[in-house]
Short mmCIF file of C-alpha atoms in Angstrom, two decimals:
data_model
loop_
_atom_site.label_atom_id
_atom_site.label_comp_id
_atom_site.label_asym_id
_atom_site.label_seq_id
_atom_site.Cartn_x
_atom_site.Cartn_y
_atom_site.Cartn_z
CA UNK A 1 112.16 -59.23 -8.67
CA UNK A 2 115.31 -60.70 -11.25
CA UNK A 3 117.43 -58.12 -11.93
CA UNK A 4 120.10 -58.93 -14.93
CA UNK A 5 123.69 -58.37 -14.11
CA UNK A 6 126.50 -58.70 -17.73
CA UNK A 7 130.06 -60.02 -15.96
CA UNK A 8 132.63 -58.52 -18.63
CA UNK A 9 135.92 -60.76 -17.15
CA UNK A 10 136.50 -64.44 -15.49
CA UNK A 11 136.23 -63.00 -11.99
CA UNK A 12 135.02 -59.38 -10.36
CA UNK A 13 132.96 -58.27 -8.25
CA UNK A 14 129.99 -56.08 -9.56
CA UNK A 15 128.31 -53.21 -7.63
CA UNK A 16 124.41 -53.81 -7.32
CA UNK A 17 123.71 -51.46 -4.25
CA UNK A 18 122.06 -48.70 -6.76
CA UNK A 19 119.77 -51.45 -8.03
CA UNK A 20 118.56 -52.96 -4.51
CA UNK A 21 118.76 -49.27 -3.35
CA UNK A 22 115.86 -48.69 -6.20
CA UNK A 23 113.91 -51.42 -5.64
CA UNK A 24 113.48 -50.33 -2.22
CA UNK A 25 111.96 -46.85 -3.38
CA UNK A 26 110.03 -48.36 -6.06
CA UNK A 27 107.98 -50.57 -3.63
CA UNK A 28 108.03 -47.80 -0.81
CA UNK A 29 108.65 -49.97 1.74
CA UNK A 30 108.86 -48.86 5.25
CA UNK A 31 110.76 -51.16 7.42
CA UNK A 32 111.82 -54.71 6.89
CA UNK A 33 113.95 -56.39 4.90
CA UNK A 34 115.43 -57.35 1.43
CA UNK A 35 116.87 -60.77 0.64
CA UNK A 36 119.58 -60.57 -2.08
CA UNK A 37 119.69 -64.02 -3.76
CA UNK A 38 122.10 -65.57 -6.64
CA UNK A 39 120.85 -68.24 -8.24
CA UNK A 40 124.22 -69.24 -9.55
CA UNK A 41 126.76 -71.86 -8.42
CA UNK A 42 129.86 -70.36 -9.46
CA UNK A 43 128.89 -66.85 -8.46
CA UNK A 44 128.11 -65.29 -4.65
CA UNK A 45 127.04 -61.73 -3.00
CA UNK A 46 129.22 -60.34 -0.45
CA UNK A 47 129.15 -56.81 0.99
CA UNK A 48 132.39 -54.94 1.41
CA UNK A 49 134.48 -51.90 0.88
CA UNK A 50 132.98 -49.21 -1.28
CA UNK A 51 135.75 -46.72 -1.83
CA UNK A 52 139.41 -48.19 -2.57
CA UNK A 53 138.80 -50.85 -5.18
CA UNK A 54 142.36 -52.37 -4.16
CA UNK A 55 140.36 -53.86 -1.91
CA UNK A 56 138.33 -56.22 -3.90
CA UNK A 57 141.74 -56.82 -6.03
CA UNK A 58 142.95 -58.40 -2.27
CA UNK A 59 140.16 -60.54 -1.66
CA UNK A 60 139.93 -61.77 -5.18
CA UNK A 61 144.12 -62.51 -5.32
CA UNK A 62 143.77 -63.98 -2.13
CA UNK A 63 140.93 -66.82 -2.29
CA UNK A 64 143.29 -67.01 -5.90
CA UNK A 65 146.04 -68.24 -3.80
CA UNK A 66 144.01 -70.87 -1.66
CA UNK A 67 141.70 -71.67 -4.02
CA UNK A 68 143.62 -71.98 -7.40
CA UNK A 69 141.89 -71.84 -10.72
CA UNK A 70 144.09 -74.73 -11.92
CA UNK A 71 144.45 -77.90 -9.02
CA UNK A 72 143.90 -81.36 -8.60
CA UNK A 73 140.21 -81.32 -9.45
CA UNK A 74 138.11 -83.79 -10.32
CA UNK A 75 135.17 -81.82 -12.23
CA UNK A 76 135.82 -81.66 -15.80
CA UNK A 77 134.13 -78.65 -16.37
CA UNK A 78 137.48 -76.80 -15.32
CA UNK A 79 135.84 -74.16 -12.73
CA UNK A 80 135.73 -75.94 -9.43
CA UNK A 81 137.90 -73.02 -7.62
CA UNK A 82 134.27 -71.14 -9.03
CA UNK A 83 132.18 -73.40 -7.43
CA UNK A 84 134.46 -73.69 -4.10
CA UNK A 85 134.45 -69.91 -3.91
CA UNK A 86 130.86 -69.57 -4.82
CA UNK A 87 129.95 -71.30 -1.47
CA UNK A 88 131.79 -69.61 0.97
CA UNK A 89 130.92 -66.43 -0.54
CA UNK A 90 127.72 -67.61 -0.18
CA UNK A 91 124.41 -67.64 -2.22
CA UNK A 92 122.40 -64.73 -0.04
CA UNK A 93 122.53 -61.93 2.01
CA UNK A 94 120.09 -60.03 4.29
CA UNK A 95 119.88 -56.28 4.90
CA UNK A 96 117.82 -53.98 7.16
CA UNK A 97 115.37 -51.47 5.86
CA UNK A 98 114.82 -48.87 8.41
CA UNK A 99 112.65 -45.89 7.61
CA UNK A 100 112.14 -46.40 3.37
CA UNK A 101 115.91 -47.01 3.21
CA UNK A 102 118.87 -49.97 3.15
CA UNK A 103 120.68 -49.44 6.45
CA UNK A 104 124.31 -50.08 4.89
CA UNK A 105 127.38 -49.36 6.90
CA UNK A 106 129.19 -45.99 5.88
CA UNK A 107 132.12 -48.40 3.53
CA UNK A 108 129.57 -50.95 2.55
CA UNK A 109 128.87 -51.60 -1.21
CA UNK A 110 127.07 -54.94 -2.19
CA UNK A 111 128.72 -57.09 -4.69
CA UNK A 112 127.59 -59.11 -7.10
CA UNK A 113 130.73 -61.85 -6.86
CA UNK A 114 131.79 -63.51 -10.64
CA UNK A 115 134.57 -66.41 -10.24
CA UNK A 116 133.33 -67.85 -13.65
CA UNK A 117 133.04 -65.31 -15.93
CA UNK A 118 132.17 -63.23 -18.48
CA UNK A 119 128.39 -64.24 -18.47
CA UNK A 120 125.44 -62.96 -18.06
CA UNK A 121 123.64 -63.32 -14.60
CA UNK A 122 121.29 -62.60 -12.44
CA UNK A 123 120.06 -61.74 -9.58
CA UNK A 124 116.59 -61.94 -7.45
CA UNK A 125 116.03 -59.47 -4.64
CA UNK A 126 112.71 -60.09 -2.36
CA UNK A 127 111.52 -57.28 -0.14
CA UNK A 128 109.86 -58.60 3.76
CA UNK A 129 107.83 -55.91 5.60
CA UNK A 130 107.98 -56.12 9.31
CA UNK B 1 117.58 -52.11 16.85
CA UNK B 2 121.55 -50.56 17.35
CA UNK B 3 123.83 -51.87 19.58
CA UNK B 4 126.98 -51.07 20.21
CA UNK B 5 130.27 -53.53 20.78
CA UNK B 6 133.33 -52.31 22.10
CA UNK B 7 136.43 -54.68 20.64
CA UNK B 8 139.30 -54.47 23.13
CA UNK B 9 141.92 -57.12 20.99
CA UNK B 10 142.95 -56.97 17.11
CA UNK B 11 141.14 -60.12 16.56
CA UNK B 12 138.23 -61.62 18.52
CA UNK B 13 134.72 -62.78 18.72
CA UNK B 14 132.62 -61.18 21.26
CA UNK B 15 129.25 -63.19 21.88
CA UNK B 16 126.11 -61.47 21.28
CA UNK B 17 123.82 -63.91 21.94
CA UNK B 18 122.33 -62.03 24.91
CA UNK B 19 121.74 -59.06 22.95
CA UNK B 20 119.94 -60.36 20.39
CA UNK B 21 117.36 -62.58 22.96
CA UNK B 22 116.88 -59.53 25.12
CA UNK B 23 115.60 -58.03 22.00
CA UNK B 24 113.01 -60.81 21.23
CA UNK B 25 111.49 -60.43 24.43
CA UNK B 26 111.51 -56.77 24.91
CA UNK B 27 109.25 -56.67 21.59
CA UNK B 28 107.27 -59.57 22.62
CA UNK B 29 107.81 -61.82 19.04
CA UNK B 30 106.42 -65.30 19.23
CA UNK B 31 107.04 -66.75 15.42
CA UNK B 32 109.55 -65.08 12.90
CA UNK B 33 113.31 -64.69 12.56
CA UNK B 34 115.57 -62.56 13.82
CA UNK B 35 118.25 -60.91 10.71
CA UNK B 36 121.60 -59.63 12.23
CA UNK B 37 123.42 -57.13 10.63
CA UNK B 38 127.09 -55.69 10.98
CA UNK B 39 127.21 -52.52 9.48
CA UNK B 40 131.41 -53.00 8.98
CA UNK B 41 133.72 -54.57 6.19
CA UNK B 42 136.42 -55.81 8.54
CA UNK B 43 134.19 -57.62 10.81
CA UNK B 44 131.24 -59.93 10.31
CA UNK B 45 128.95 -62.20 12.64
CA UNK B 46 129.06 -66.11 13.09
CA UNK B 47 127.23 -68.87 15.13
CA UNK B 48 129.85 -71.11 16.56
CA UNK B 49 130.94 -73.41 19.24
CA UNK B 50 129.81 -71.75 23.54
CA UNK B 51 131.54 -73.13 25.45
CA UNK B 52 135.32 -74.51 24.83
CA UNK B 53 136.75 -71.00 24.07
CA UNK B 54 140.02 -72.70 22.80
CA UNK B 55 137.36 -73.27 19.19
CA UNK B 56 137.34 -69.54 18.85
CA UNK B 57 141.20 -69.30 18.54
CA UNK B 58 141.24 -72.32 16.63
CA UNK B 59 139.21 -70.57 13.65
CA UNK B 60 140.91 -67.67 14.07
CA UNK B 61 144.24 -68.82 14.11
CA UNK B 62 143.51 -71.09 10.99
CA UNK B 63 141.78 -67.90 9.06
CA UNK B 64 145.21 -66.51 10.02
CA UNK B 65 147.25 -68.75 8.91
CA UNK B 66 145.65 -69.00 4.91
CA UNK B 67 144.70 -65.11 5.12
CA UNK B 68 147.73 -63.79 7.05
CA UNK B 69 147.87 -60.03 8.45
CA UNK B 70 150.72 -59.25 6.59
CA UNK B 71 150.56 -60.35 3.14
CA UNK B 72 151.20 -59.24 -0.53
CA UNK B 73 148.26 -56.50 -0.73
CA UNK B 74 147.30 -53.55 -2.82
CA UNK B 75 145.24 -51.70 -0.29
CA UNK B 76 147.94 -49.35 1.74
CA UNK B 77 145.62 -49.34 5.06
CA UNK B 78 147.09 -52.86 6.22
CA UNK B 79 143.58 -54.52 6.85
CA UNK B 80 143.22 -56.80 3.51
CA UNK B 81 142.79 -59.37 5.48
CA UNK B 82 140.41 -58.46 7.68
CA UNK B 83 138.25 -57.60 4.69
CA UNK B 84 138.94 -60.85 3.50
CA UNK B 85 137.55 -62.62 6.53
CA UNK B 86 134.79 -60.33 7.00
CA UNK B 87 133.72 -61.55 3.49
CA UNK B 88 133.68 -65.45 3.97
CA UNK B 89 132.33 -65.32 7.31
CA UNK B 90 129.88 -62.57 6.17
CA UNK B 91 127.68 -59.58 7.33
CA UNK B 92 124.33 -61.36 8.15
CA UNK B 93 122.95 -64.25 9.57
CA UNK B 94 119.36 -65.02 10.30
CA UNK B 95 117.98 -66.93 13.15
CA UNK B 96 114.30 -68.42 13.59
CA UNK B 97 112.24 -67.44 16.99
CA UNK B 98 108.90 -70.12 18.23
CA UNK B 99 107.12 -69.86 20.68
CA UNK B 100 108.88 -66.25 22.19
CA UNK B 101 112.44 -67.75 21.84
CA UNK B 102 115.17 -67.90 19.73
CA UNK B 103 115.98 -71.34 18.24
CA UNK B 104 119.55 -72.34 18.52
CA UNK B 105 121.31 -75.49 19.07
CA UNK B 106 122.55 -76.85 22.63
CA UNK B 107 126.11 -75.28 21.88
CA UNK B 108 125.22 -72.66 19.53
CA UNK B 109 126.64 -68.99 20.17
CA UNK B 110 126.26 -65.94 18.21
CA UNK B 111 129.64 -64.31 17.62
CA UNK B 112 130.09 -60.72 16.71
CA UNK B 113 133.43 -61.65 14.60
CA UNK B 114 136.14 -58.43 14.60
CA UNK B 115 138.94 -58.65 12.41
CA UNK B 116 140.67 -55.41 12.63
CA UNK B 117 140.29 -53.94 16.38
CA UNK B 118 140.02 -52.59 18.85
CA UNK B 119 137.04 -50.52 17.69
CA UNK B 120 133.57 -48.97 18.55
CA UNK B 121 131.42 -51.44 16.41
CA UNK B 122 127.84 -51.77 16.08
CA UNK B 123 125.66 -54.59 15.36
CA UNK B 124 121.90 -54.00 14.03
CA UNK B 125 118.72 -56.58 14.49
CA UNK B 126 115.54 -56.28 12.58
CA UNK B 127 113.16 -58.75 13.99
CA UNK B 128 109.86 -60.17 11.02
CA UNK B 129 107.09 -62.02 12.32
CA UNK B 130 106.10 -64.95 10.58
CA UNK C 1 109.94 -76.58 11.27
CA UNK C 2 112.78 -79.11 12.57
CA UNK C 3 113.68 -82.26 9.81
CA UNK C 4 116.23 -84.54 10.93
CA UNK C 5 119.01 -85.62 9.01
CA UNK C 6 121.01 -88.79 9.32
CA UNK C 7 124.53 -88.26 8.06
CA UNK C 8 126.57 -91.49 7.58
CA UNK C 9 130.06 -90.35 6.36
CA UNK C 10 132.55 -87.96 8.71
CA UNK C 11 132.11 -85.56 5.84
CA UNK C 12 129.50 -85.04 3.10
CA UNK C 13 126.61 -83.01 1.56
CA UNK C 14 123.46 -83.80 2.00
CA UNK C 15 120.54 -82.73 -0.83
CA UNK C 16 117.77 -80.96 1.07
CA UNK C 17 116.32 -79.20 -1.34
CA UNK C 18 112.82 -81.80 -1.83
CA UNK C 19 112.51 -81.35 1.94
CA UNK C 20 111.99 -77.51 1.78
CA UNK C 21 110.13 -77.67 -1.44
CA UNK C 22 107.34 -79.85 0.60
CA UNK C 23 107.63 -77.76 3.33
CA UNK C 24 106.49 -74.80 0.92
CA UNK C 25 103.64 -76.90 -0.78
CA UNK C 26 102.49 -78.28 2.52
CA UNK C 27 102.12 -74.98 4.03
CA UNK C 28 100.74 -73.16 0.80
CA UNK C 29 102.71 -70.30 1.14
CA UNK C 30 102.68 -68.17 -2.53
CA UNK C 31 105.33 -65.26 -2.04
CA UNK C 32 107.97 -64.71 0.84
CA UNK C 33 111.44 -66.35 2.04
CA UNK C 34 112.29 -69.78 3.19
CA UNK C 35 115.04 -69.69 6.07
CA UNK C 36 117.04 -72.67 6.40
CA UNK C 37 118.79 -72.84 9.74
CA UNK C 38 121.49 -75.84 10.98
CA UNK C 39 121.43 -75.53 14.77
CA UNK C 40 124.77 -77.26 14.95
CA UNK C 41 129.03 -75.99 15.11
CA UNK C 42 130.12 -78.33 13.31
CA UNK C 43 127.97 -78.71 10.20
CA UNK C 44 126.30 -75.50 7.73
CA UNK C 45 123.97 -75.18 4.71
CA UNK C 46 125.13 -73.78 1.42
CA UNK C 47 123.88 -73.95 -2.37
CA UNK C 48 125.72 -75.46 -4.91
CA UNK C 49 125.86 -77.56 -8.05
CA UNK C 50 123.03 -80.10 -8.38
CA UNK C 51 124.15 -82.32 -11.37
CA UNK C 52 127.86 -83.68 -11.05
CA UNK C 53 129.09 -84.88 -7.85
CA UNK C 54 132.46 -84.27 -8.43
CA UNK C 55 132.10 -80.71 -7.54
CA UNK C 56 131.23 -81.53 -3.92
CA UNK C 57 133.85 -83.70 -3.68
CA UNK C 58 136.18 -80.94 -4.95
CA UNK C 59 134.34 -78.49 -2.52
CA UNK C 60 135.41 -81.18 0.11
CA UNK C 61 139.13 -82.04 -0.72
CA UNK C 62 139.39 -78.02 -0.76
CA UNK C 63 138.23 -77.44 2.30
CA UNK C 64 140.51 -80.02 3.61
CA UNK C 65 143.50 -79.05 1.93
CA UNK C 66 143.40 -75.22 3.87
CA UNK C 67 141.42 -76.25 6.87
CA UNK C 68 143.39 -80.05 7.34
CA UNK C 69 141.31 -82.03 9.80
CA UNK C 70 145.10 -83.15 11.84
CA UNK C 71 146.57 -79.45 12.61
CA UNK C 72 147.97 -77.36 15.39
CA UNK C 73 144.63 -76.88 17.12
CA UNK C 74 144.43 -76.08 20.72
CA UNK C 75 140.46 -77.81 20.71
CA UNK C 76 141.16 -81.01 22.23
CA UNK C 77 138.16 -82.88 20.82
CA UNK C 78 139.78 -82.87 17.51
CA UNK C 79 137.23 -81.30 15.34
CA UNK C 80 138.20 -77.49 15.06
CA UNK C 81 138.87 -78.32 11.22
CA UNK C 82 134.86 -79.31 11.56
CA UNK C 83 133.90 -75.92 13.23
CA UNK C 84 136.05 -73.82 10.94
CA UNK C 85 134.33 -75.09 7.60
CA UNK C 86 130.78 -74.50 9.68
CA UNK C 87 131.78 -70.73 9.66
CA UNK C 88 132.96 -70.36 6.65
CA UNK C 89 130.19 -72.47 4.85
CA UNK C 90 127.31 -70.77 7.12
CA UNK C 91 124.42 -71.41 9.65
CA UNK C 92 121.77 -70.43 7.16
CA UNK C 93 120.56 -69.27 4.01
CA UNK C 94 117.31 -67.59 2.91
CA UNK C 95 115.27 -68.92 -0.34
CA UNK C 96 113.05 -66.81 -1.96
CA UNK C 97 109.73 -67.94 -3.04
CA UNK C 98 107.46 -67.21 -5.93
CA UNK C 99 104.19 -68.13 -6.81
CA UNK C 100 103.97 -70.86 -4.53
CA UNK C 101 107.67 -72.40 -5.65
CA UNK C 102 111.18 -72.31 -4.28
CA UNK C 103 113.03 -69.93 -6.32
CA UNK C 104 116.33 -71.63 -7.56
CA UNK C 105 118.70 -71.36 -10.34
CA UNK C 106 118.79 -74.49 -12.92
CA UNK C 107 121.91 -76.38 -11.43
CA UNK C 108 121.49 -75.34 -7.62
CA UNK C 109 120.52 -77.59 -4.79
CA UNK C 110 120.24 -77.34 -0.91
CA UNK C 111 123.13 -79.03 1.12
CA UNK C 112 123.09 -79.87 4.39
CA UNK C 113 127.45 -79.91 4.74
CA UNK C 114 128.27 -82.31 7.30
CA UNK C 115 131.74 -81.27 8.49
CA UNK C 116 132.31 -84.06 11.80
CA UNK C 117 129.97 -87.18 10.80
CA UNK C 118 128.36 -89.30 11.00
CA UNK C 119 125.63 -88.34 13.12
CA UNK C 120 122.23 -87.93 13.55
CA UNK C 121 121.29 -83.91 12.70
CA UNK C 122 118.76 -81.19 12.22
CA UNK C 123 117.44 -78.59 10.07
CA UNK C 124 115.11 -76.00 11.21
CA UNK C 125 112.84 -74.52 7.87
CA UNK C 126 110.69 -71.29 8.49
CA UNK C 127 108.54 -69.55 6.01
CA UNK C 128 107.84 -66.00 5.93
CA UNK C 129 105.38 -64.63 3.75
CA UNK C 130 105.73 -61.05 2.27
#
């Protein structure tokens, strides 16, 4: 399944539990898992804090500071703190479906991660029975 | 599967390795992977170095040292960083099992990674045959 | 599946990508995941730009730049830089497939991120049908 995701600024993190979350009921899948895939290289999917939004402020300020937007890069494009980023984010993440439902963590939200934005994106999410 | 992990420091890894092959033999898998899970945003799992323990506080003295405890942060609870780390080491890993057995390398441990203890942490494993 | 993989500077990326695509084809596998496992500490897999080379390099000189190979590490072996990009970068990463084909974006390709080279490695592929 693709699933379209708009960026609106040059970096952010976007919530895309709701849509996993539906694609799980839509399929009615028991137990297994889902694979959340970005098929990007200057965007990731991390899970993290769903409540203060300070929080993603942080982590974005702070792989800011080591990872500048402006350095002593060699790719012309101008985005290699994107593409740095992008990879330690990392391209994919695996969750647990117990029961017909995504067995987050109480705080955890799933993020669609932008570090070269505004574009439009997307993302593919591939449900594994057990 | 739930397991529980009880973090006695601030910052540690606590292997898991056992815990994850005890549950590959208890349900008898001989071909698939194994997808582990923490359910947390200041902690996350890693596969790393078993058996000079001097690695661990290598990596965590270097995640310290460019994502420091006390920093310039938004969020008021004091743990930015420790949601920083749990995001670039991450909340999943998958591991392939043949032949009844998990595959890892000759110095390869699985590391439940805590970033803001002590706590009561869980870890959750969904095994898929192939 | 294991593929070996000779590495021949102390630290590069390696394309892998045609390696799991024949993998796929050989097997004849139409819909699932393809997980991509490096059963080594000191090396990981990630995803990232296929087309200009400059971007791994920047990746690299990154890396190096927060995680300098000569630090204050307590590993006497003198590769904790090595095992510190490993966690960061990751042990594995699942591909989705469709319709018989590896499910990538237009500028991503497989690396196989040698962090403590040259030497000869491993990959382990296994495909999971939905």
């Amino acid at each position: 399944m693709e699933h379209n995701i708009r960026t609106v600024r040059e970096q952010e993190f976007v919530r895309i539990t709701h849509i996993i979350r539906k694609t799980v009921q839509n399929r009615n899948i028991k137990d297994g898992i889902a694979v959340i895939f970005v098929p990007h290289t200057t965007a990731g999917v991390t899970i993290n804090e769903s409540s203060d939004s300070n929080v993603i402020i942080d982590i974005l300020n702070s792989l800011n500071k080591n990872f500048p937007v402006r350095g002593d890069y060699f790719h012309l494009e101008g985005n290699s703190h994107a593409h740095i980023k992008a990879s330690l984010i990392g391209p994919s993440v695996s969750i647990i479906i117990e029961k017909g439902r995504l067995k987050l963590g109480t705080w955890q939200e799933v993020y669609f991660c932008e570090f070269d934005g505004p574009r439009n994106r997307k993302i593919f999410i591939k449900l594994i029975e057990e």
